[in-house]
Amino acid sequence: MVVPLVFQQLTPPWIAFIGLGAVSAAVMSSADSSILSAASMFARNIWKLTIRPHASENEVIFVMRIGIVCVGLLATLMALTIKSIYGLWYLCADLVYVILFPQLLCVVYMEKSNTYGSLSGYAVGLFLRLSGGEPLLFFPPLIHFPMYDEVINDDGTVTGTQYFPFRTVSMVMSLTTCVCVSLLTNHLFKSGKIPIEWDFLTCVVNIPPERINLPRDTSFATSTDTLAMHKIRSENGMVNPLLLTANDSGLSGGSSPATETSALAPTDFTTRDYSSLDRP
């Protein structure tokens, strides 16, 4: 509020008009970008990838428009009810530390992390964080952690302060839950103790196979570096059978040697399962 007051009190009216217009434009630019990014992430990462994987682009755009309206209304409601901008910034950093930081650690440094562990850690971290109370959002504490200081005001209302580092505890519990649930579900599904049909999130064993059909037309420009990555012969001189087609007998004494075209677009590309190329 300092800059608008300076423009209003210490500058001529026409300068104040231009200055306040510039400040308003900067605020609106940041606000609409935030609203659009939140709605886009929901429409793409949650609706498209999780709820309705076969949704059309028109449906995703429609959901994104609804998300823009909902996020805008929620932001307006928060702006009218919450008086501290610094408090909102502090709450945002708080939630990022408690909820998103454990997810980032697991995704970057833990190969076996999966969606089950991520959702479980998210739920545990959010529950413990909100159970500690949040005065900014008028949430009373549901759990009185150690060193909780309760005060009875003159008007009869009861307020309290959590001196215990419950935010750090919530973060640690979220991280622990994410790791434990990921390892547990990974073991149960891969050992066969739980049927693969129960992997409804398709993130451990019930993963849809991806079949990559390479085009027969290789008229596109293929660089030397790209061809080097698709060598037919390995370092020890052995022929890689995964890159040979049904008619590629030239390397083993036949009359039809494998070419760049046959290596990149084999004749049996319609039936070859390219998801098995990474398997030993």
Coordinates of C-alpha atoms in Angstrom, one line a residue:
M1 CA 0.0 0.0 0.0
V2 CA 3.0 2.3 0.2
V3 CA 3.4 3.0 -3.5
P4 CA -0.3 3.9 -4.2
L5 CA -0.2 6.3 -1.2
V6 CA 3.0 7.9 -2.4
F7 CA 1.4 8.4 -5.9
Q8 CA -1.8 9.8 -4.3
Q9 CA -0.3 12.2 -1.8
L10 CA 3.1 13.3 -3.2
T11 CA 2.5 13.6 -6.9
P12 CA 0.3 15.6 -9.3
P13 CA -3.0 14.0 -10.3
W14 CA -1.9 13.1 -13.8
I15 CA 1.3 11.4 -12.6
A16 CA -0.7 9.5 -9.9
F17 CA -3.2 8.3 -12.6
I18 CA -0.4 6.9 -14.8
G19 CA 1.5 5.4 -11.8
L20 CA -1.6 3.8 -10.3
G21 CA -2.5 2.4 -13.8
A22 CA 1.0 0.9 -14.1
V23 CA 0.7 -0.7 -10.6
S24 CA -2.7 -2.1 -11.4
A25 CA -1.5 -3.5 -14.7
A26 CA 1.4 -5.3 -13.0
V27 CA -1.0 -6.7 -10.3
M28 CA -3.5 -7.9 -12.9
S29 CA -0.7 -9.5 -15.0
S30 CA 0.5 -11.5 -12.1
A31 CA -3.0 -12.4 -10.9
D32 CA -4.3 -13.7 -14.2
S33 CA -1.1 -15.7 -14.8
S34 CA -1.5 -17.4 -11.5
I35 CA -5.2 -18.1 -12.1
L36 CA -4.5 -19.5 -15.6
S37 CA -1.6 -21.7 -14.4
A38 CA -3.7 -23.2 -11.5
A39 CA -6.6 -24.0 -13.8
S40 CA -4.3 -25.4 -16.5
M41 CA -2.5 -27.7 -14.0
F42 CA -5.8 -29.0 -12.7
A43 CA -7.2 -29.6 -16.2
R44 CA -4.1 -31.2 -17.6
N45 CA -2.4 -33.0 -14.6
I46 CA -5.5 -34.0 -12.7
W47 CA -8.5 -34.2 -15.0
K48 CA -6.7 -35.4 -18.2
L49 CA -4.1 -37.7 -16.6
T50 CA -6.0 -39.1 -13.6
I51 CA -9.7 -38.7 -13.8
R52 CA -10.5 -38.9 -17.6
P53 CA -7.4 -40.1 -19.6
H54 CA -9.5 -40.3 -22.8
A55 CA -10.9 -36.8 -22.5
S56 CA -10.9 -34.7 -25.7
E57 CA -9.1 -31.4 -26.0
N58 CA -12.5 -29.6 -26.1
E59 CA -13.4 -31.2 -22.7
V60 CA -10.0 -30.3 -21.2
I61 CA -10.5 -26.7 -22.4
F62 CA -14.0 -26.6 -20.9
V63 CA -12.7 -27.9 -17.6
M64 CA -9.9 -25.3 -17.6
R65 CA -12.5 -22.5 -18.1
I66 CA -14.5 -23.8 -15.2
G67 CA -11.3 -24.0 -13.2
I68 CA -10.5 -20.3 -14.0
V69 CA -13.9 -19.2 -12.7
C70 CA -13.6 -21.3 -9.5
V71 CA -10.0 -20.2 -8.8
G72 CA -11.0 -16.5 -9.5
L73 CA -13.9 -16.7 -7.1
L74 CA -11.8 -18.4 -4.4
A75 CA -9.1 -15.8 -4.8
T76 CA -11.7 -13.0 -4.5
L77 CA -13.2 -14.5 -1.4
M78 CA -9.7 -14.8 0.2
A79 CA -8.9 -11.2 -0.7
L80 CA -12.1 -10.0 0.9
T81 CA -11.8 -12.0 4.1
I82 CA -8.1 -12.2 4.8
K83 CA -6.4 -8.9 5.7
S84 CA -2.8 -9.9 5.8
I85 CA -1.0 -10.4 2.5
Y86 CA 2.2 -11.4 4.3
G87 CA 0.1 -14.0 6.2
L88 CA -1.0 -15.6 2.8
W89 CA 2.6 -15.6 1.6
Y90 CA 3.7 -17.3 4.9
L91 CA 0.9 -19.8 4.6
C92 CA 1.8 -20.7 1.0
A93 CA 5.5 -21.3 2.0
D94 CA 4.2 -23.3 5.0
L95 CA 2.1 -25.6 2.8
V96 CA 4.9 -26.0 0.2
Y97 CA 7.3 -27.1 3.0
V98 CA 4.9 -29.5 4.6
I99 CA 3.2 -31.1 1.6
L100 CA 5.3 -30.5 -1.6
F101 CA 8.8 -30.8 -0.2
P102 CA 8.4 -34.5 0.7
Q103 CA 6.9 -35.2 -2.7
L104 CA 9.9 -33.6 -4.5
L105 CA 12.4 -35.6 -2.4
C106 CA 10.7 -38.9 -3.3
V107 CA 10.3 -38.1 -7.0
V108 CA 13.9 -37.0 -7.4
Y109 CA 15.8 -39.4 -5.1
M110 CA 13.6 -42.4 -4.8
E111 CA 13.2 -44.6 -7.8
K112 CA 10.4 -46.8 -6.3
S113 CA 8.1 -44.0 -5.3
N114 CA 4.6 -44.2 -6.8
T115 CA 1.2 -42.6 -6.8
Y116 CA 0.0 -44.6 -3.8
G117 CA 2.8 -43.3 -1.6
S118 CA 2.4 -39.8 -3.0
L119 CA -1.3 -39.6 -2.2
S120 CA -0.9 -41.1 1.2
G121 CA 1.9 -38.7 2.2
Y122 CA -0.1 -35.8 0.8
A123 CA -3.2 -36.8 2.9
V124 CA -1.2 -37.4 6.1
G125 CA 0.8 -34.1 5.8
L126 CA -2.3 -32.0 5.1
F127 CA -4.2 -33.6 7.9
L128 CA -1.5 -33.1 10.5
R129 CA -0.9 -29.6 9.3
L130 CA -4.5 -28.5 9.5
S131 CA -4.9 -30.4 12.8
G132 CA -2.4 -28.0 14.3
G133 CA -4.8 -25.1 13.5
E134 CA -4.4 -22.0 11.3
P135 CA -5.5 -18.6 12.8
L136 CA -5.3 -17.0 9.3
L137 CA -8.0 -19.3 8.0
F138 CA -9.9 -19.4 11.3
F139 CA -9.1 -23.1 11.8
P140 CA -9.1 -24.1 15.4
P141 CA -6.5 -26.7 16.5
L142 CA -7.9 -30.2 16.6
I143 CA -4.7 -31.7 18.1
H144 CA -3.1 -30.1 21.1
F145 CA 0.6 -30.9 20.6
P146 CA 3.1 -30.7 23.5
M147 CA 3.7 -27.1 24.8
Y148 CA 0.3 -26.0 23.6
D149 CA -0.6 -22.7 25.4
E150 CA -4.3 -22.2 25.8
V151 CA -5.7 -18.8 26.8
I152 CA -9.2 -17.8 27.9
N153 CA -10.0 -14.3 26.8
D154 CA -12.2 -11.8 28.6
D155 CA -15.1 -12.4 26.3
G156 CA -15.1 -16.1 27.0
T157 CA -13.4 -17.2 23.8
V158 CA -10.5 -19.6 23.9
T159 CA -7.4 -19.2 21.9
G160 CA -4.2 -21.0 21.9
T161 CA -0.6 -21.1 20.5
Q162 CA 1.2 -24.1 19.2
Y163 CA 4.9 -23.8 20.4
F164 CA 5.7 -27.4 19.3
P165 CA 7.2 -27.6 15.8
F166 CA 4.2 -29.4 14.4
R167 CA 4.9 -28.2 10.9
T168 CA 8.3 -30.0 10.8
V169 CA 6.6 -33.1 12.3
S170 CA 3.9 -33.0 9.6
M171 CA 6.6 -32.8 6.9
V172 CA 8.6 -35.7 8.4
M173 CA 5.4 -37.8 8.7
S174 CA 4.4 -37.0 5.2
L175 CA 7.8 -38.1 3.9
T176 CA 7.8 -41.2 6.0
T177 CA 4.3 -42.2 4.8
C178 CA 5.2 -41.6 1.2
V179 CA 8.4 -43.7 1.4
C180 CA 6.8 -46.6 3.4
V181 CA 3.6 -46.8 1.3
S182 CA 5.6 -46.7 -1.9
L183 CA 7.9 -49.5 -0.9
L184 CA 5.0 -51.5 0.5
T185 CA 2.8 -51.3 -2.5
N186 CA 5.8 -52.0 -4.8
H187 CA 6.6 -55.2 -2.9
L188 CA 3.0 -56.4 -2.6
F189 CA 2.2 -55.9 -6.3
K190 CA 5.4 -57.3 -7.7
S191 CA 5.5 -60.3 -5.4
G192 CA 2.0 -61.2 -6.4
K193 CA 0.5 -60.9 -2.9
I194 CA -2.0 -58.4 -4.4
P195 CA -3.6 -59.0 -7.8
I196 CA -2.3 -56.7 -10.5
E197 CA -6.0 -55.8 -11.3
W198 CA -6.0 -53.9 -8.0
D199 CA -3.4 -51.5 -9.3
F200 CA -6.2 -49.1 -10.3
L201 CA -3.8 -46.1 -10.4
T202 CA -1.7 -48.0 -13.0
C203 CA 1.6 -47.0 -11.5
V204 CA 3.3 -50.2 -10.3
V205 CA 2.6 -53.3 -12.3
N206 CA -0.7 -52.7 -14.2
I207 CA 1.0 -50.2 -16.6
P208 CA -0.5 -50.1 -20.1
P209 CA 2.2 -51.3 -22.6
E210 CA 3.3 -48.6 -25.1
R211 CA 3.6 -49.8 -28.6
I212 CA 5.7 -47.5 -30.8
N213 CA 4.9 -47.9 -34.5
L214 CA 7.7 -46.2 -36.4
P215 CA 6.7 -44.9 -39.9
R216 CA 7.9 -46.6 -43.0
D217 CA 8.6 -43.3 -44.7
T218 CA 12.1 -42.2 -43.5
S219 CA 12.2 -39.2 -45.7
F220 CA 12.8 -37.0 -42.6
A221 CA 16.3 -35.8 -42.1
T222 CA 18.2 -38.2 -40.0
S223 CA 21.5 -36.8 -38.6
T224 CA 24.7 -38.8 -38.2
D225 CA 24.4 -38.6 -34.5
T226 CA 20.9 -40.1 -34.6
L227 CA 22.1 -43.0 -36.8
A228 CA 25.0 -43.6 -34.4
M229 CA 22.6 -44.2 -31.6
H230 CA 20.9 -46.9 -33.6
K231 CA 23.9 -49.0 -34.4
I232 CA 23.2 -52.4 -35.7
R233 CA 26.4 -53.8 -34.4
S234 CA 27.4 -53.4 -30.8
E235 CA 30.8 -52.6 -29.4
N236 CA 32.0 -56.2 -29.4
G237 CA 31.0 -56.9 -32.9
M238 CA 27.9 -59.0 -32.1
V239 CA 24.7 -58.4 -34.0
N240 CA 21.9 -56.9 -32.0
P241 CA 18.9 -59.1 -32.9
L242 CA 16.4 -56.6 -31.6
L243 CA 17.3 -54.3 -34.6
L244 CA 17.1 -57.0 -37.2
T245 CA 14.0 -57.5 -39.3
A246 CA 12.5 -60.7 -40.6
N247 CA 14.4 -60.4 -43.9
D248 CA 17.6 -59.0 -42.5
S249 CA 19.9 -61.9 -43.4
G250 CA 22.7 -60.0 -45.0
L251 CA 24.6 -59.6 -41.7
S252 CA 24.5 -63.4 -41.2
G253 CA 25.3 -64.5 -44.7
G254 CA 22.1 -63.6 -46.6
S255 CA 21.5 -61.4 -49.6
S256 CA 19.6 -58.5 -48.1
P257 CA 21.7 -56.5 -45.7
A258 CA 20.1 -54.3 -43.2
T259 CA 20.0 -50.6 -44.1
E260 CA 19.3 -47.4 -42.2
T261 CA 15.7 -47.5 -43.5
S262 CA 15.2 -51.1 -42.4
A263 CA 16.7 -50.4 -39.0
L264 CA 14.6 -47.4 -38.3
A265 CA 11.4 -48.8 -39.9
P266 CA 11.4 -52.6 -39.9
T267 CA 8.9 -54.6 -41.9
D268 CA 7.4 -56.1 -38.8
F269 CA 6.9 -52.8 -37.0
T270 CA 3.2 -53.5 -36.6
T271 CA 3.7 -56.5 -34.4
R272 CA 6.9 -55.6 -32.6
D273 CA 6.5 -54.7 -28.9
Y274 CA 9.0 -51.8 -28.4
S275 CA 8.4 -51.7 -24.7
S276 CA 10.5 -54.9 -24.4
L277 CA 13.7 -53.2 -25.8
D278 CA 14.7 -51.9 -22.4
R279 CA 14.4 -55.4 -20.8
P280 CA 17.6 -57.4 -20.3

